Amino acid sequence: MKKLINAPSAVLADALKGVAAAHPDLAVDFDNRVVSRASAKQGKVALISGGGSGHEPLHSGFVGLGMLDAACAGEIFTSPTPDQMLAAATTVSAGAGVLYIVKNYTGDVLNFEMAAELAEAEGIPVKTVLVADDVAVEDSTWTAGRRGVGTTVLVEKIAGAAAEAGDDLEAVHAIATRVAENGRSMGVALTSATLPAVGKPSFDLPEDEIEMGVGIHGEPGRKRVPLRPAAEIAEELVSSILADHDFTGAPVIAMLSGLGGTPLIELYAMYGDVAALLEQRGVTVARSLVGDYITSLDMAGCSLTLLRADEEMLRLWDAPVGTAALRWGV
Amino acid sequence: MKKLINAPSAVLADALKGVAAAHPDLAVDFDNRVVSRASAKQGKVALISGGGSGHEPLHSGFVGLGMLDAACAGEIFTSPTPDQMLAAATTVSAGAGVLYIVKNYTGDVLNFEMAAELAEAEGIPVKTVLVADDVAVEDSTWTAGRRGVGTTVLVEKIAGAAAEAGDDLEAVHAIATRVAENGRSMGVALTSATLPAVGKPSFDLPEDEIEMGVGIHGEPGRKRVPLRPAAEIAEELVSSILADHDFTGAPVIAMLSGLGGTPLIELYAMYGDVAALLEQRGVTVARSLVGDYITSLDMAGCSLTLLRADEEMLRLWDAPVGTAALRWGV
């Protein structure tokens, strides 16, 4: 295993030091592994997400104006604890309640539920939105129901803009839920990720095979198939997503995210195929993102996320955002 | 070789289709492989860069307001031709001349020189800034003198802001030259990149060795050493750069760029070590970037760039920029 690390057990703590050094506008609570906005805005609904590390920039890269107020980081591919999530809530709660944005994995769901109870007990109103957008499989290794993946980024951006604009907890929860309900994703792995603590690829994928519908922790997808041209992979991702939800007759936000080990030139080549297919199927892409937004350490591959948007979502999408990984208008 | 591509020969053309689809504010000339700003600003000095592909987001990801006016793309790791560079100049020339930003590789240098002559013959005044900032080796595989690497990004940003503000060709060339002279870089490879057309790693690096001072095309660096902790690698990069130029007593812009195959969590861990070392050595980091900015396909590793800045450079750094890969204030 070749990694730019000091020790497998130190990766997260060391990365948080780097985040603190690189981003003076963020506050890092090293004990609780919470990254938050250095300056809170009183009376604003606080948005908090979190999950296992290894998916960067998700979530700490999305903390800042118009998006998350705090992100709590678990160890790699491991849910943070309720204590961390509670610490995040007490840190950024600004009198208008907290929205927890949770990816649908059993550990995250249970821990965020417990954290919500603890926060409520401390007088902080909490609502939760669950993202379960991965169309690949219905249940998975660590999931009852669908896995939560790329739509999470879009929920954080759009609900973040609503909160920044002063919407109350009810309204922010409502738009977050609408985004979660209208987003769909599917990914493909060309290689496995290698966890620092394990030291070898977490699953075996022969040199001539790919995993269609892989999860962001390397969970099995729909099937293993022979390596094929990008256009055929794009066709399968697009078809699977379009078969699951109607994306016609509305503006669509498309995100093609690398999984960490795929160079940008390949992502753009892939996006060219995706965009052509969507146009053929009568889907109108109104906004797009191409790059690494939700990753799986050094896994080669990508995931496609489509959101059936509406005018309000587009307006909130276009609102200023000032985070490490997503920034415009600021 | 596992890549998200259709055919090795089609990667660049396919990626340009993706760029066109993802960025409606960019114009793509598919014949000349030139990406340019869709709307030119009359009377503005035009900034053009280019080079072999495979280093994305460099250069096409830096085309837009406040940075490049056009980027011309060669095949992977291959200089574009003078014709392409001339086409870029005639496309974006807006009456105030053109600045070519050239990384110091023999092919790029010769071709940009020829393009400059051709453009001058067509009545377009051209100046050129050469970036040769890699402290690792004095001459290299494709280079007389030092290789040009990360400082190129900073030249494009800072000179781009000067051009956007209305500075004339002389002034834009002067600030670009000052940035080029005051930037230094060095990289490290944990793995080789794999070129689509070659299909296997372009150099052999044993599982327990790294290449200190590697070039962005996999050119040999200073030495191969056993794999070691990130803090020791950071120490070597920082020491090599500080030994080459004085970075004390001035604000410094630091960029830690991934080489394409290294996940963001590792880059941040590495940046934590870099930032601590710089502080120990009395270097004041005023601005920083951590992410993939100048890459080498899927190579694992990173490069560190430091710029000894001044107040004018900082002001131009902070000016609005609106590109695919670098954006703030827009």
mmCIF file with all atom_site columns, N, CA and C in Angstrom, chain A residues 300-322:
data_model
loop_
_atom_site.group_PDB
_atom_site.id
_atom_site.type_symbol
_atom_site.label_atom_id
_atom_site.label_alt_id
_atom_site.label_comp_id
_atom_site.label_asym_id
_atom_site.label_entity_id
_atom_site.label_seq_id
_atom_site.pdbx_PDB_ins_code
_atom_site.Cartn_x
_atom_site.Cartn_y
_atom_site.Cartn_z
_atom_site.occupancy
_atom_site.B_iso_or_equiv
_atom_site.pdbx_formal_charge
_atom_site.auth_seq_id
_atom_site.auth_comp_id
_atom_site.auth_asym_id
_atom_site.auth_atom_id
_atom_site.pdbx_PDB_model_num
ATOM 1  N N  . ALA A 1 300 ? -10.946 3.894  -8.529  1.00 0.00 ? 300 ALA A N  1
ATOM 2  C CA . ALA A 1 300 ? -11.128 4.409  -9.884  1.00 0.00 ? 300 ALA A CA 1
ATOM 3  C C  . ALA A 1 300 ? -12.562 4.128  -10.310 1.00 0.00 ? 300 ALA A C  1
ATOM 4  N N  . GLY A 1 301 ? -13.187 5.126  -10.903 1.00 0.00 ? 301 GLY A N  1
ATOM 5  C CA . GLY A 1 301 ? -14.573 4.979  -11.325 1.00 0.00 ? 301 GLY A CA 1
ATOM 6  C C  . GLY A 1 301 ? -15.290 6.298  -11.144 1.00 0.00 ? 301 GLY A C  1
ATOM 7  N N  . CYS A 1 302 ? -16.595 6.247  -11.250 1.00 0.00 ? 302 CYS A N  1
ATOM 8  C CA . CYS A 1 302 ? -17.365 7.480  -11.140 1.00 0.00 ? 302 CYS A CA 1
ATOM 9  C C  . CYS A 1 302 ? -18.780 7.156  -10.706 1.00 0.00 ? 302 CYS A C  1
ATOM 10 N N  . SER A 1 303 ? -19.502 8.188  -10.306 1.00 0.00 ? 303 SER A N  1
ATOM 11 C CA . SER A 1 303 ? -20.934 8.014  -10.060 1.00 0.00 ? 303 SER A CA 1
ATOM 12 C C  . SER A 1 303 ? -21.678 9.160  -10.720 1.00 0.00 ? 303 SER A C  1
ATOM 13 N N  . LEU A 1 304 ? -22.842 8.832  -11.220 1.00 0.00 ? 304 LEU A N  1
ATOM 14 C CA . LEU A 1 304 ? -23.701 9.831  -11.853 1.00 0.00 ? 304 LEU A CA 1
ATOM 15 C C  . LEU A 1 304 ? -24.889 10.101 -10.946 1.00 0.00 ? 304 LEU A C  1
ATOM 16 N N  . THR A 1 305 ? -25.176 11.367 -10.733 1.00 0.00 ? 305 THR A N  1
ATOM 17 C CA . THR A 1 305 ? -26.352 11.772 -9.960  1.00 0.00 ? 305 THR A CA 1
ATOM 18 C C  . THR A 1 305 ? -27.194 12.713 -10.800 1.00 0.00 ? 305 THR A C  1
ATOM 19 N N  . LEU A 1 306 ? -28.484 12.451 -10.853 1.00 0.00 ? 306 LEU A N  1
ATOM 20 C CA . LEU A 1 306 ? -29.411 13.369 -11.524 1.00 0.00 ? 306 LEU A CA 1
ATOM 21 C C  . LEU A 1 306 ? -30.465 13.811 -10.523 1.00 0.00 ? 306 LEU A C  1
ATOM 22 N N  . LEU A 1 307 ? -30.763 15.088 -10.565 1.00 0.00 ? 307 LEU A N  1
ATOM 23 C CA . LEU A 1 307 ? -31.832 15.631 -9.726  1.00 0.00 ? 307 LEU A CA 1
ATOM 24 C C  . LEU A 1 307 ? -32.889 16.246 -10.625 1.00 0.00 ? 307 LEU A C  1
ATOM 25 N N  . ARG A 1 308 ? -34.114 15.766 -10.462 1.00 0.00 ? 308 ARG A N  1
ATOM 26 C CA . ARG A 1 308 ? -35.241 16.420 -11.126 1.00 0.00 ? 308 ARG A CA 1
ATOM 27 C C  . ARG A 1 308 ? -35.535 17.687 -10.335 1.00 0.00 ? 308 ARG A C  1
ATOM 28 N N  . ALA A 1 309 ? -35.137 18.810 -10.880 1.00 0.00 ? 309 ALA A N  1
ATOM 29 C CA . ALA A 1 309 ? -35.231 20.062 -10.130 1.00 0.00 ? 309 ALA A CA 1
ATOM 30 C C  . ALA A 1 309 ? -36.503 20.815 -10.493 1.00 0.00 ? 309 ALA A C  1
ATOM 31 N N  . ASP A 1 310 ? -36.708 21.915 -9.825  1.00 0.00 ? 310 ASP A N  1
ATOM 32 C CA . ASP A 1 310 ? -37.785 22.839 -10.185 1.00 0.00 ? 310 ASP A CA 1
ATOM 33 C C  . ASP A 1 310 ? -37.201 24.241 -10.069 1.00 0.00 ? 310 ASP A C  1
ATOM 34 N N  . GLU A 1 311 ? -38.001 25.241 -10.332 1.00 0.00 ? 311 GLU A N  1
ATOM 35 C CA . GLU A 1 311 ? -37.447 26.597 -10.367 1.00 0.00 ? 311 GLU A CA 1
ATOM 36 C C  . GLU A 1 311 ? -36.859 27.015 -9.022  1.00 0.00 ? 311 GLU A C  1
ATOM 37 N N  . GLU A 1 312 ? -37.530 26.610 -7.938  1.00 0.00 ? 312 GLU A N  1
ATOM 38 C CA . GLU A 1 312 ? -37.007 26.987 -6.626  1.00 0.00 ? 312 GLU A CA 1
ATOM 39 C C  . GLU A 1 312 ? -35.646 26.337 -6.368  1.00 0.00 ? 312 GLU A C  1
ATOM 40 N N  . MET A 1 313 ? -35.542 25.052 -6.734  1.00 0.00 ? 313 MET A N  1
ATOM 41 C CA . MET A 1 313 ? -34.255 24.362 -6.533  1.00 0.00 ? 313 MET A CA 1
ATOM 42 C C  . MET A 1 313 ? -33.159 25.010 -7.365  1.00 0.00 ? 313 MET A C  1
ATOM 43 N N  . LEU A 1 314 ? -33.479 25.388 -8.601  1.00 0.00 ? 314 LEU A N  1
ATOM 44 C CA . LEU A 1 314 ? -32.469 26.029 -9.451  1.00 0.00 ? 314 LEU A CA 1
ATOM 45 C C  . LEU A 1 314 ? -32.018 27.359 -8.852  1.00 0.00 ? 314 LEU A C  1
ATOM 46 N N  . ARG A 1 315 ? -32.983 28.120 -8.362  1.00 0.00 ? 315 ARG A N  1
ATOM 47 C CA . ARG A 1 315 ? -32.668 29.409 -7.764  1.00 0.00 ? 315 ARG A CA 1
ATOM 48 C C  . ARG A 1 315 ? -31.753 29.205 -6.555  1.00 0.00 ? 315 ARG A C  1
ATOM 49 N N  . LEU A 1 316 ? -32.070 28.210 -5.736  1.00 0.00 ? 316 LEU A N  1
ATOM 50 C CA . LEU A 1 316 ? -31.241 27.944 -4.558  1.00 0.00 ? 316 LEU A CA 1
ATOM 51 C C  . LEU A 1 316 ? -29.879 27.368 -4.961  1.00 0.00 ? 316 LEU A C  1
ATOM 52 N N  . TRP A 1 317 ? -29.861 26.585 -6.032  1.00 0.00 ? 317 TRP A N  1
ATOM 53 C CA . TRP A 1 317 ? -28.593 26.062 -6.558  1.00 0.00 ? 317 TRP A CA 1
ATOM 54 C C  . TRP A 1 317 ? -27.672 27.211 -6.970  1.00 0.00 ? 317 TRP A C  1
ATOM 55 N N  . ASP A 1 318 ? -28.263 28.210 -7.622  1.00 0.00 ? 318 ASP A N  1
ATOM 56 C CA . ASP A 1 318 ? -27.466 29.332 -8.131  1.00 0.00 ? 318 ASP A CA 1
ATOM 57 C C  . ASP A 1 318 ? -27.060 30.325 -7.045  1.00 0.00 ? 318 ASP A C  1
ATOM 58 N N  . ALA A 1 319 ? -27.653 30.223 -5.876  1.00 0.00 ? 319 ALA A N  1
ATOM 59 C CA . ALA A 1 319 ? -27.321 31.157 -4.790  1.00 0.00 ? 319 ALA A CA 1
ATOM 60 C C  . ALA A 1 319 ? -25.853 30.995 -4.397  1.00 0.00 ? 319 ALA A C  1
ATOM 61 N N  . PRO A 1 320 ? -25.248 32.058 -3.874  1.00 0.00 ? 320 PRO A N  1
ATOM 62 C CA . PRO A 1 320 ? -23.829 32.009 -3.522  1.00 0.00 ? 320 PRO A CA 1
ATOM 63 C C  . PRO A 1 320 ? -23.498 30.870 -2.562  1.00 0.00 ? 320 PRO A C  1
ATOM 64 N N  . VAL A 1 321 ? -22.325 30.292 -2.763  1.00 0.00 ? 321 VAL A N  1
ATOM 65 C CA . VAL A 1 321 ? -21.840 29.233 -1.884  1.00 0.00 ? 321 VAL A CA 1
ATOM 66 C C  . VAL A 1 321 ? -20.339 29.440 -1.705  1.00 0.00 ? 321 VAL A C  1
ATOM 67 N N  . GLY A 1 322 ? -19.892 29.308 -0.475  1.00 0.00 ? 322 GLY A N  1
ATOM 68 C CA . GLY A 1 322 ? -18.478 29.559 -0.209  1.00 0.00 ? 322 GLY A CA 1
ATOM 69 C C  . GLY A 1 322 ? -17.883 28.462 0.655   1.00 0.00 ? 322 GLY A C  1
#
